[in-house]
PDB file of C-alpha atoms and ligand atoms in Angstrom:
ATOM      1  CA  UNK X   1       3.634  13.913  18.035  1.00 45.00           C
ATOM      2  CA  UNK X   2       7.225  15.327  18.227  1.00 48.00           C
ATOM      3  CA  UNK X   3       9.468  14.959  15.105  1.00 51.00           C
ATOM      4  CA  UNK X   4      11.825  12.454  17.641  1.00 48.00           C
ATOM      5  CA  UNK X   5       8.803  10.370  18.150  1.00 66.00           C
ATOM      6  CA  UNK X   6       9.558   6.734  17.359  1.00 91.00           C
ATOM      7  CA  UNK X   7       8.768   5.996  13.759  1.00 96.00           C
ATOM      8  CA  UNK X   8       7.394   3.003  11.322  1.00 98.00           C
ATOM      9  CA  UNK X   9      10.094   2.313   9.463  1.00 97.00           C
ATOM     10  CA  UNK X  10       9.057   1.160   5.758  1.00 98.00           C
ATOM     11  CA  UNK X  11      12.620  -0.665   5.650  1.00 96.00           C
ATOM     12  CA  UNK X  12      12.474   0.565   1.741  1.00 98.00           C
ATOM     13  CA  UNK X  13      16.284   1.474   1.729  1.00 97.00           C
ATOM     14  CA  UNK X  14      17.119   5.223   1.228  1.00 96.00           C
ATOM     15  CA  UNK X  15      12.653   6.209   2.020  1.00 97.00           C
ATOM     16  CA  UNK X  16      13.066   6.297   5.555  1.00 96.00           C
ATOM     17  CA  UNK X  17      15.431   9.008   5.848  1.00 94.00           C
ATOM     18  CA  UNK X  18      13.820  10.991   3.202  1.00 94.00           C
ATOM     19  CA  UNK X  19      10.808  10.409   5.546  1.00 95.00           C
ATOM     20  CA  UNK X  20      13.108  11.891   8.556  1.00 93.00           C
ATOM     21  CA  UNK X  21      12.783   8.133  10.346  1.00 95.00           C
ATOM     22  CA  UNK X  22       9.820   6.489   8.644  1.00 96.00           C
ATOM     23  CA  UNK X  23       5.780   7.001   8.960  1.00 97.00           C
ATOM     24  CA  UNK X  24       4.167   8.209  11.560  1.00 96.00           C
ATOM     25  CA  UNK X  25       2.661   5.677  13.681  1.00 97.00           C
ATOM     26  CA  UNK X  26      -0.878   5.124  13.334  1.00 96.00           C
ATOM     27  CA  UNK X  27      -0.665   7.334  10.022  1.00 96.00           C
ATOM     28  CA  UNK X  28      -2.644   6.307   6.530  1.00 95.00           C
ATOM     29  CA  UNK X  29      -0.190   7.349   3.959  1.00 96.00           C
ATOM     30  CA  UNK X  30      -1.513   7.188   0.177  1.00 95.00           C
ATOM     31  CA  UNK X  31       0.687   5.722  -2.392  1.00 96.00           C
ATOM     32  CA  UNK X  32      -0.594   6.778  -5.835  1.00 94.00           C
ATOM     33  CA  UNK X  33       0.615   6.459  -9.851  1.00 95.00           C
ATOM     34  CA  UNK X  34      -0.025   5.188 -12.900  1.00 94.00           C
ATOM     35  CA  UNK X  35       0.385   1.436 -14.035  1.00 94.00           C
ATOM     36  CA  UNK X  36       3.241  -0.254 -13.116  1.00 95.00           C
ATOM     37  CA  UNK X  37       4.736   2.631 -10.617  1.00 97.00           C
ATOM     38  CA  UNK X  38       5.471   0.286  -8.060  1.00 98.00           C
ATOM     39  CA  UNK X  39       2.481   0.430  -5.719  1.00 98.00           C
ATOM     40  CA  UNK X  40       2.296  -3.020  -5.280  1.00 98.00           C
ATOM     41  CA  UNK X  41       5.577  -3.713  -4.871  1.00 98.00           C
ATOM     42  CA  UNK X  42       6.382  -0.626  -2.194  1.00 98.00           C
ATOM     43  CA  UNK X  43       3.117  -2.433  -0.312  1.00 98.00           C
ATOM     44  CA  UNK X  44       4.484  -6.039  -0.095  1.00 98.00           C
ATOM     45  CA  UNK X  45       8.123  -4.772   0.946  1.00 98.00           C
ATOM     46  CA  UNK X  46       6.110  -2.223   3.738  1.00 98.00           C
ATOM     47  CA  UNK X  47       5.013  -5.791   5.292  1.00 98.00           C
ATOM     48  CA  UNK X  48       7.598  -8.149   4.452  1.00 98.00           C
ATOM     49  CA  UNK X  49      10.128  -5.832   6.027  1.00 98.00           C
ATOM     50  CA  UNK X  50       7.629  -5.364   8.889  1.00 98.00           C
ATOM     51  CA  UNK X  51       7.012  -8.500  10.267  1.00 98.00           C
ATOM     52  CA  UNK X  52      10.570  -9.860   9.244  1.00 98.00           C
ATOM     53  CA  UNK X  53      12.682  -6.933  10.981  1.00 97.00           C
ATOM     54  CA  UNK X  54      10.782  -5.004  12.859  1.00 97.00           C
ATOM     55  CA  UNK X  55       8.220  -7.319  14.680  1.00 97.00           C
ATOM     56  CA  UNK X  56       5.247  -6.336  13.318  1.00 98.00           C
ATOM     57  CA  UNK X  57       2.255  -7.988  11.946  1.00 98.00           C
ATOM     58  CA  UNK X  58       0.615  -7.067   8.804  1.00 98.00           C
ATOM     59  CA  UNK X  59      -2.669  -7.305   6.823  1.00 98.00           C
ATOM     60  CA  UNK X  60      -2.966  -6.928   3.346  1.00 98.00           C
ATOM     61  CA  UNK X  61      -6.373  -6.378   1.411  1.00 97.00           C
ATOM     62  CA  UNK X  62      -6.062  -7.259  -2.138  1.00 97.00           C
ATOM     63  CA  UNK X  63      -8.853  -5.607  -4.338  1.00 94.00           C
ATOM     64  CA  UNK X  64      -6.562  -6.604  -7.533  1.00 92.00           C
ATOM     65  CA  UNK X  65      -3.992  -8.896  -7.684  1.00 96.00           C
ATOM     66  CA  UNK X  66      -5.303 -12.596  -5.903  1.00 97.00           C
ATOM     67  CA  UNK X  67      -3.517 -14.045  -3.246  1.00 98.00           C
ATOM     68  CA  UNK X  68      -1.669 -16.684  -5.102  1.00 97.00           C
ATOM     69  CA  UNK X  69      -0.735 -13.919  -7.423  1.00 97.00           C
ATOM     70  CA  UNK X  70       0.692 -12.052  -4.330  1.00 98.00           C
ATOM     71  CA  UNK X  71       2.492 -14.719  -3.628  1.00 98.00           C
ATOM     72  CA  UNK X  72       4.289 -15.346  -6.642  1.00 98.00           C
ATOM     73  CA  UNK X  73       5.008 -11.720  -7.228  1.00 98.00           C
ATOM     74  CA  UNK X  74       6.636 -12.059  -3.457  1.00 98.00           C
ATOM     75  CA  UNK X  75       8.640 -14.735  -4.120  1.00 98.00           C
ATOM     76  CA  UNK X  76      10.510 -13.040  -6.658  1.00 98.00           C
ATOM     77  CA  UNK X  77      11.650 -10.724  -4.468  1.00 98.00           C
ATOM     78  CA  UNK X  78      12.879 -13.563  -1.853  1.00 98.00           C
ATOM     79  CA  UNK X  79       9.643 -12.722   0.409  1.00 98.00           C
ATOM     80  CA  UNK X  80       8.433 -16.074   1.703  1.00 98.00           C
ATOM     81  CA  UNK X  81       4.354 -14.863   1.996  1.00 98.00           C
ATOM     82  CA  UNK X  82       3.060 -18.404   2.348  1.00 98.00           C
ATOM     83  CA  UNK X  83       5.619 -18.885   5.547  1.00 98.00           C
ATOM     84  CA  UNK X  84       4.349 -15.783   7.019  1.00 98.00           C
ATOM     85  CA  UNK X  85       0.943 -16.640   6.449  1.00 98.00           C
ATOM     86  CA  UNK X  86       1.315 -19.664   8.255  1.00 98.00           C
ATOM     87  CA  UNK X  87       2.946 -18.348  11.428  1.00 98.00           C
ATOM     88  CA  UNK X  88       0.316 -15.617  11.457  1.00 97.00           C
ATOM     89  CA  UNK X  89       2.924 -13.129  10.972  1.00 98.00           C
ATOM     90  CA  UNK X  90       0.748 -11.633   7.974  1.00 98.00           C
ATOM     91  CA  UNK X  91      -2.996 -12.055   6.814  1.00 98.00           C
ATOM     92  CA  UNK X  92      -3.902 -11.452   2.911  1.00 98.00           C
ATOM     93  CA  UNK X  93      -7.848 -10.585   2.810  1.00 98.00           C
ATOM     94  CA  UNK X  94      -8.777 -11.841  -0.737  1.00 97.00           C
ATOM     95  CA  UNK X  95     -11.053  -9.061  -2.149  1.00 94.00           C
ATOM     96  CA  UNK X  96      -9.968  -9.719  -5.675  1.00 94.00           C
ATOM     97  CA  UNK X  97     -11.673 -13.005  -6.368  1.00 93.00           C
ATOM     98  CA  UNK X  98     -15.256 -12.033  -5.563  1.00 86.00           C
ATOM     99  CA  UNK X  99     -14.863  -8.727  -7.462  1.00 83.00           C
ATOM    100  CA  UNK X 100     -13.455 -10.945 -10.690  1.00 86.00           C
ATOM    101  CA  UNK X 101     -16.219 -13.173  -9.788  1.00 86.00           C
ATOM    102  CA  UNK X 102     -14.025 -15.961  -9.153  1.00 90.00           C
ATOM    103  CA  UNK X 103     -14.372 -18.723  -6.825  1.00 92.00           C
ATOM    104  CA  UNK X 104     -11.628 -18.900  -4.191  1.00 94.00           C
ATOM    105  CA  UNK X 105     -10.349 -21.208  -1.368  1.00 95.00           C
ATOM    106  CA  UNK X 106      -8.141 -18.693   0.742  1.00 96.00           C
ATOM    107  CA  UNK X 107      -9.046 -18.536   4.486  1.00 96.00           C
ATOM    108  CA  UNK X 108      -9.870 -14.778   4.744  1.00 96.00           C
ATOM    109  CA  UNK X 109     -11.867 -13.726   1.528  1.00 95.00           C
ATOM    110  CA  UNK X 110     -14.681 -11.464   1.029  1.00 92.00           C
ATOM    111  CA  UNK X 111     -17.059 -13.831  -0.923  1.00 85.00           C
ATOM    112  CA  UNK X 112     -20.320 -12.021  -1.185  1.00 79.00           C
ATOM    113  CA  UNK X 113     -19.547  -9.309  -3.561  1.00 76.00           C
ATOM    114  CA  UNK X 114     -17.428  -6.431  -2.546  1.00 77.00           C
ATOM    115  CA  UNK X 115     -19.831  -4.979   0.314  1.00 84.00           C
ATOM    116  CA  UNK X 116     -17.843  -2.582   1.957  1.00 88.00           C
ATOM    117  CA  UNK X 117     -19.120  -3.259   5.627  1.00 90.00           C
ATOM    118  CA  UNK X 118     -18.220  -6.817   4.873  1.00 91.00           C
ATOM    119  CA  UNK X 119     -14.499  -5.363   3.914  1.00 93.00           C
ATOM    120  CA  UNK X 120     -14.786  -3.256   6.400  1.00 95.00           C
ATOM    121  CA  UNK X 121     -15.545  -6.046   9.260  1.00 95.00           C
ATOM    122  CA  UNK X 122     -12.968  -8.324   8.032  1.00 96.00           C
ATOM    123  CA  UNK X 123     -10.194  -6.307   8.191  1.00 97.00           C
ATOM    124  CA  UNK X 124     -11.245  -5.139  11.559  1.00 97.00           C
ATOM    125  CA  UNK X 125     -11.360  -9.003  12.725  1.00 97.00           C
ATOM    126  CA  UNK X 126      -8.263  -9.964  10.883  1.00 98.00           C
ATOM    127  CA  UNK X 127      -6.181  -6.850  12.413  1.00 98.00           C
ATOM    128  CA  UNK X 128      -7.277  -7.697  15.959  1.00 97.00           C
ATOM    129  CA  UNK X 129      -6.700 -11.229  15.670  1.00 97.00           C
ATOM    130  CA  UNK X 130      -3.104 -11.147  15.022  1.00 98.00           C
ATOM    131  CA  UNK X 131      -2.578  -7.565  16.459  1.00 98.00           C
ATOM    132  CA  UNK X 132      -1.607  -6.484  13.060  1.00 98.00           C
ATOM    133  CA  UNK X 133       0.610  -2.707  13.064  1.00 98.00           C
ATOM    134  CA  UNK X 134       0.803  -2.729   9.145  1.00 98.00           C
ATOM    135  CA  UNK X 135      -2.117  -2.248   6.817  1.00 98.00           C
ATOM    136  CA  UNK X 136      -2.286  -2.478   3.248  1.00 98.00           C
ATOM    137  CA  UNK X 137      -5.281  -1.442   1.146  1.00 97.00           C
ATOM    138  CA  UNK X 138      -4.287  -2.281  -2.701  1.00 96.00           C
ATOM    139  CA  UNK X 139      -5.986  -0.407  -4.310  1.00 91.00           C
ATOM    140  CA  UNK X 140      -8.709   2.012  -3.919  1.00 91.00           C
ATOM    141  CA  UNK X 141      -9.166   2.322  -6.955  1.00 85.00           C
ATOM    142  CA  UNK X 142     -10.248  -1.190  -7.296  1.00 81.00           C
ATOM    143  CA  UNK X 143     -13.991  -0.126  -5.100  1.00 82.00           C
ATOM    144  CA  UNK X 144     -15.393   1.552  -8.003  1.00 74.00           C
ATOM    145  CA  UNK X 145     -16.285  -1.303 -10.160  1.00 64.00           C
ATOM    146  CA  UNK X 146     -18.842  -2.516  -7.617  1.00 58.00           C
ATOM    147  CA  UNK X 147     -20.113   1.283  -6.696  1.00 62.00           C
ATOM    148  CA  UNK X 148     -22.558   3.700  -8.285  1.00 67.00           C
ATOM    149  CA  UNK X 149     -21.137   6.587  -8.820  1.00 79.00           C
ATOM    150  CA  UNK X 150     -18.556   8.472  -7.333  1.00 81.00           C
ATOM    151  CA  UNK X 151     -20.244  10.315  -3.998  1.00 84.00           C
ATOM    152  CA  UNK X 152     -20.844   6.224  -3.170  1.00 84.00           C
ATOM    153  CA  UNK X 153     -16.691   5.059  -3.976  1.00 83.00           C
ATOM    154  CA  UNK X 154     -16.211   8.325  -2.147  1.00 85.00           C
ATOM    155  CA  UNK X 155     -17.886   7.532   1.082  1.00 87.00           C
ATOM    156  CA  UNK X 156     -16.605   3.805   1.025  1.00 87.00           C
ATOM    157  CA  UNK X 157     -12.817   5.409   1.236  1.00 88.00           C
ATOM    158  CA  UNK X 158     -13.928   7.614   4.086  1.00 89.00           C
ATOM    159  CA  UNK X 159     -14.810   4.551   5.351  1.00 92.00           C
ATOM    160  CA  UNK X 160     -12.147   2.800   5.151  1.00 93.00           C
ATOM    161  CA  UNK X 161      -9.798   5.622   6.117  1.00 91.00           C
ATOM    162  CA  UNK X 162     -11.824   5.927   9.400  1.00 93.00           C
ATOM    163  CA  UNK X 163     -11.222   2.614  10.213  1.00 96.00           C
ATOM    164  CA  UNK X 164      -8.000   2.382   9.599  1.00 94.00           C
ATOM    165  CA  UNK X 165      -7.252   5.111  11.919  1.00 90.00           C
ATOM    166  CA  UNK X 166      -9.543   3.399  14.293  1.00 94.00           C
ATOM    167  CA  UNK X 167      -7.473   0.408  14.136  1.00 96.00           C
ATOM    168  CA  UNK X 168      -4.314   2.607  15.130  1.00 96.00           C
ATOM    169  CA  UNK X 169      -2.469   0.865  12.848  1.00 97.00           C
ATOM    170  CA  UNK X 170       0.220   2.311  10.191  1.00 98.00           C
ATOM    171  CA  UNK X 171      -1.470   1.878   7.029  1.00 97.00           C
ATOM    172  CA  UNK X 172      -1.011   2.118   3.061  1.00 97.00           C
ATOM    173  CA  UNK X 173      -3.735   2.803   0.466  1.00 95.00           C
ATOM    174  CA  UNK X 174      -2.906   2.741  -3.124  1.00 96.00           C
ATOM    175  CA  UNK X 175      -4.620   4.627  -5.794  1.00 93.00           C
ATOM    176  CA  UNK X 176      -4.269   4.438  -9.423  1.00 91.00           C
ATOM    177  CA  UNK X 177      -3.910   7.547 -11.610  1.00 88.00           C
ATOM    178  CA  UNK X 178      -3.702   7.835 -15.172  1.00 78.00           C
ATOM    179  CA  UNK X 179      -0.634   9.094 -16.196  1.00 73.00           C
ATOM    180  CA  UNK X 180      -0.235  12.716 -17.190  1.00 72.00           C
ATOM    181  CA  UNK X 181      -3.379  13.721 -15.141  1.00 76.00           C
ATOM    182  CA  UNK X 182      -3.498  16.905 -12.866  1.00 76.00           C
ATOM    183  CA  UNK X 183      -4.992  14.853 -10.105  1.00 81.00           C
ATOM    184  CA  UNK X 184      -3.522  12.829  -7.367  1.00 83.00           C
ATOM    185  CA  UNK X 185      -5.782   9.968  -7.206  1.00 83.00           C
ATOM    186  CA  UNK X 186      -8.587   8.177  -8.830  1.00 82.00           C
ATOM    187  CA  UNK X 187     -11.577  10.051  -6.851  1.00 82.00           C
ATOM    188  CA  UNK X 188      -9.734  13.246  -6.231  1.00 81.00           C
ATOM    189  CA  UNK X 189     -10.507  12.755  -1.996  1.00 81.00           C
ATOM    190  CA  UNK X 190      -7.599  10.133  -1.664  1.00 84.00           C
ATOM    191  CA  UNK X 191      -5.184  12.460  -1.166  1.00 83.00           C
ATOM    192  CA  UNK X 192      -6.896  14.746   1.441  1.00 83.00           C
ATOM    193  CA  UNK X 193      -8.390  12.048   3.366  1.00 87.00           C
ATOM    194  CA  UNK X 194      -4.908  10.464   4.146  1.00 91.00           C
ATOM    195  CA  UNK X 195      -2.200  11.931   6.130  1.00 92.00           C
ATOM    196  CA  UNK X 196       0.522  11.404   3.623  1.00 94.00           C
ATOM    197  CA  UNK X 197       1.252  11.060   0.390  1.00 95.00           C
ATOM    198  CA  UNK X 198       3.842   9.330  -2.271  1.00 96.00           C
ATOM    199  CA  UNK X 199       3.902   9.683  -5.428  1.00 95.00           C
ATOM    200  CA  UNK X 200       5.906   7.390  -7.792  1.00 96.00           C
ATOM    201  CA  UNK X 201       6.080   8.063 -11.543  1.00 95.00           C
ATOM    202  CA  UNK X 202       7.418   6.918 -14.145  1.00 94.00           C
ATOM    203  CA  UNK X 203       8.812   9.437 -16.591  1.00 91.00           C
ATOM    204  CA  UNK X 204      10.565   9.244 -19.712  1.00 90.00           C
ATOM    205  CA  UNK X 205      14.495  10.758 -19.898  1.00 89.00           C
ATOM    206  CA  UNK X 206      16.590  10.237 -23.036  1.00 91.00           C
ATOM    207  CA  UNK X 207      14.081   7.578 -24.805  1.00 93.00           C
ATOM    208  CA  UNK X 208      14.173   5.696 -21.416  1.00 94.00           C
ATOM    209  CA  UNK X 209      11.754   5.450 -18.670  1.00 94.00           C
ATOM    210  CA  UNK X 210      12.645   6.408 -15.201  1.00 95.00           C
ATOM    211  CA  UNK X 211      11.637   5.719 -12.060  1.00 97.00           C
ATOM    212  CA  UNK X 212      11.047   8.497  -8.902  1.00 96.00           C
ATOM    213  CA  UNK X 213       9.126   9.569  -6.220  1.00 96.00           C
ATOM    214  CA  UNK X 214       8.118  12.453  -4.546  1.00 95.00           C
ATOM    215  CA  UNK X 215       6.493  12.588  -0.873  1.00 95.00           C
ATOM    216  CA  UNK X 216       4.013  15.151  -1.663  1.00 93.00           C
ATOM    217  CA  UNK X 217       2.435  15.508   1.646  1.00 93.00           C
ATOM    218  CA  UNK X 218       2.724  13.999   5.417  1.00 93.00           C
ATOM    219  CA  UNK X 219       1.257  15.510   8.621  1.00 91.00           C
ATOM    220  CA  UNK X 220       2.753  16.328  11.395  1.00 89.00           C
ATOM    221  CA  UNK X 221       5.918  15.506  10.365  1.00 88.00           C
ATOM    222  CA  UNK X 222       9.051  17.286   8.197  1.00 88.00           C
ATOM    223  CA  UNK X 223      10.514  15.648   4.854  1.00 90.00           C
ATOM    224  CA  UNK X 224      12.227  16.293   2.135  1.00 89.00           C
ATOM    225  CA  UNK X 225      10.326  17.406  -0.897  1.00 90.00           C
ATOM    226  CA  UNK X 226      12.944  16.733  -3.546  1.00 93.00           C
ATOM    227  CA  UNK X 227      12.123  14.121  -6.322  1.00 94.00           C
ATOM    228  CA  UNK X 228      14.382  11.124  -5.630  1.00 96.00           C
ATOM    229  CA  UNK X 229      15.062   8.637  -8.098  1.00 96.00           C
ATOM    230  CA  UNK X 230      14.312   4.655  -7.101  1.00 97.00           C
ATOM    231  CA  UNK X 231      14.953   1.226  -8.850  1.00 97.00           C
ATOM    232  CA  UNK X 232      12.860  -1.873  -8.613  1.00 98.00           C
ATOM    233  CA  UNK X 233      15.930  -4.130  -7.678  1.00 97.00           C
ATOM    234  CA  UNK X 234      15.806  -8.226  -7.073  1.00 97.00           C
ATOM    235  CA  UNK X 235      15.020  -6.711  -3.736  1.00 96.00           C
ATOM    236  CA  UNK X 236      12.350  -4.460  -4.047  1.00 98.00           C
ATOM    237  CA  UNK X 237      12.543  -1.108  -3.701  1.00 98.00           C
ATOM    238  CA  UNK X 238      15.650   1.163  -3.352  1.00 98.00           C
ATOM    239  CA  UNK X 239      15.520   4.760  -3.282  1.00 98.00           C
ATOM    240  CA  UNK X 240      18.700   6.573  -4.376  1.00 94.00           C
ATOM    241  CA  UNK X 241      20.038   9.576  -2.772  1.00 87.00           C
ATOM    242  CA  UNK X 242      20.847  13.269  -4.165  1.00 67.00           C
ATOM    243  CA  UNK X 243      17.866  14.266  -5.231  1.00 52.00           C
ATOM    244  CA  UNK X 244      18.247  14.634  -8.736  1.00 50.00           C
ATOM    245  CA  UNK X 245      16.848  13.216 -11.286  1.00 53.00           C
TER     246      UNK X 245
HETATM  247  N1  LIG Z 301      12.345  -8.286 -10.302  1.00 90.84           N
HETATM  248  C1  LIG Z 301      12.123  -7.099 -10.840  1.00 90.84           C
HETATM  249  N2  LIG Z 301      13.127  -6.331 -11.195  1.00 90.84           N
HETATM  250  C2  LIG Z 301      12.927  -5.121 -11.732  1.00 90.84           C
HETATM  251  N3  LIG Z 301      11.718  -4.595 -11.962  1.00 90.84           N
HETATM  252  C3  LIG Z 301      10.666  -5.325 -11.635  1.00 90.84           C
HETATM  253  C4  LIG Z 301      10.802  -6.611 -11.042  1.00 90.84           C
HETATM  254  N4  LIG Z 301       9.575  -7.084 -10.822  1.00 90.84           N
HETATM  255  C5  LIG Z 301       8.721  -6.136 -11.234  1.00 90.84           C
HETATM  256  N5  LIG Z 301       9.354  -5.091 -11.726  1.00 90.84           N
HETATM  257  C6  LIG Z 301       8.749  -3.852 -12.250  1.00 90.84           C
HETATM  258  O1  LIG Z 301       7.688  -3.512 -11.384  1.00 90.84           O
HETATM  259  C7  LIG Z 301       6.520  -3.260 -12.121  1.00 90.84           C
HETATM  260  C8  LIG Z 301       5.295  -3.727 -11.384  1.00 90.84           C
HETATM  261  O2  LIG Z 301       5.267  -3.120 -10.117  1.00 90.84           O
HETATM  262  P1  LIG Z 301       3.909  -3.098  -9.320  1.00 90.84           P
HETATM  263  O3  LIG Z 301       3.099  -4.290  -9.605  1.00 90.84           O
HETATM  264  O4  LIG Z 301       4.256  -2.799  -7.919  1.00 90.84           O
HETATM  265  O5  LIG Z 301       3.226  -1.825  -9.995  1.00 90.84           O
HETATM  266  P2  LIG Z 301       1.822  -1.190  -9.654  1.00 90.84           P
HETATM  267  O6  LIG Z 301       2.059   0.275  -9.538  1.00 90.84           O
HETATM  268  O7  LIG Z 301       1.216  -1.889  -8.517  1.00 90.84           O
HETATM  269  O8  LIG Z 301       1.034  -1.482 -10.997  1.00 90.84           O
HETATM  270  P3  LIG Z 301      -0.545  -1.638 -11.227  1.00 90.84           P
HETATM  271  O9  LIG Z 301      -1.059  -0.234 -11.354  1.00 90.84           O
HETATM  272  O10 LIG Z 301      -0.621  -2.379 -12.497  1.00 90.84           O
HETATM  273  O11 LIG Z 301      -1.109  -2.361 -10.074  1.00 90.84           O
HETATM  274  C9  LIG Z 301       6.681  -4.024 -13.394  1.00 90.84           C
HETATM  275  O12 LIG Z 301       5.978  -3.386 -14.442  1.00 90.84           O
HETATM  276  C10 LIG Z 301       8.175  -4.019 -13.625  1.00 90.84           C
HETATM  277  O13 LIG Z 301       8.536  -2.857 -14.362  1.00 90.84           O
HETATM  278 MG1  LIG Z 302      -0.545  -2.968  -8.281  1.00 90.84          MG
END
């Protein structure tokens, strides 16, 4: 695909020029870093901004946060989920519940343990039901509880991935990594297995924490590979020019 190839716009102001236009279509991008990054948040805004400006449907798969939580966390940002929800504009798979072992009463939940072909068949069914364009998978890192060992978390990602670029939709997969570690992601085969990758960190400057990310990687496609520094805003998120940190 030519670098003038229509993009997916995240709609994360100041990301999609860094990204020369947006994603790729049909891409899976990793987002990865350590607690409280912004993972969730970038995923939310990725949809919200999706089906509200650019006419696309999205699915999110929660293997964390619960749906209600989603919600909530949405709200604050002026994101009306539960409105989208109801005009089929966006689909939240509830994976959390079943992995806390809760009960749960949303409409699309995996309830029989997290058994990845079960994931796997309900987000195919969901996507093609409302002809979702947006995938989230938040997070990855949330498989392992229910896997033995890593060759098994491993192969459910590969999984997944496959999928997801069966689906030909533009997707997201968080994964969590400590902070301070050499690795981009939790298994160490996040990072290869997608096509691109972001990196958000949060890094301390004068006794103060700040915010940035870096696009480490993303096929077939130029971008800038200076760290830019972002702010979680009562908007979401806003990436700020220059380049410098
Ligand atoms: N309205 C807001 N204004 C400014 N910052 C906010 C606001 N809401 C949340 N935040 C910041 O965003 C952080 C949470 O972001 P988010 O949940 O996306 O992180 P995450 O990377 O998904 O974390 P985790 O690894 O725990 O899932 C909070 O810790 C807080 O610092
Ligand atoms: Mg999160």
């Amino acid at each position: 695909m030519s670098e003038t190839s229509e993009r997916v716009k995240t709609g994360i102001p100041g990301l999609d020029g860094i990204l020369h236009g947006g994603f790729i279509p049909g891409s899976n991008v990793l987002v990865s870093g350590g607690a409280g990054t912004g993972k969730t948040i970038f995923c939310m805004q990725f949809l919200q901004s999706g089906a509200m400006k650019f006419g696309d449907n999205g699915v999110f798969v929660t293997l964390e946060e619960r749906p209600k939580e989603l919600r909530r966390e949405a709200e604050r940002f002026g994101w009306n989920f539960e409105k989208l929800q109801e005009e089929e504009k966006l689909i939240i798979v509830d994976a959390a519940s079943s992995k806390a072992g809760l009960p749960t009463t949303e409409p699309h939940a995996i309830r029989t343990g997290l058994d990845i072909n079960a994931l796997a068949q309900e987000i195919y069914r969901v996507t093609k039901r409302i002809n979702a364009r947006r995938i989230v998978i938040d997070s990855v890192s949330g498989l392992g509880i229910r896997f033995e060992g890593i060759a098994a978390v491993r192969n459910a990602i590969f999984k997944l991935s496959s999928l997801l670029r069966e689906l030909g939709a533009t997707s997201i997969m968080t994964s969590e990594v400590a902070e301070g570690s050499t690795g981009f992601s939790r298994y160490g085969v996040e990072e290869f297995i997608a096509q691109g990758l972001i990196i958000l960190s949060l890094t301390e400057q004068d006794r103060e924490l700040r915010r940035s990310l870096v696009v480490r990687k993303m096929r077939q496609t130029g971008h800038s590979l200076k760290r830019f520094p972002f702010e979680i805003s009562s908007s979401g998120l806003v990436v700020m020019p220059g380049g410098e940190l």
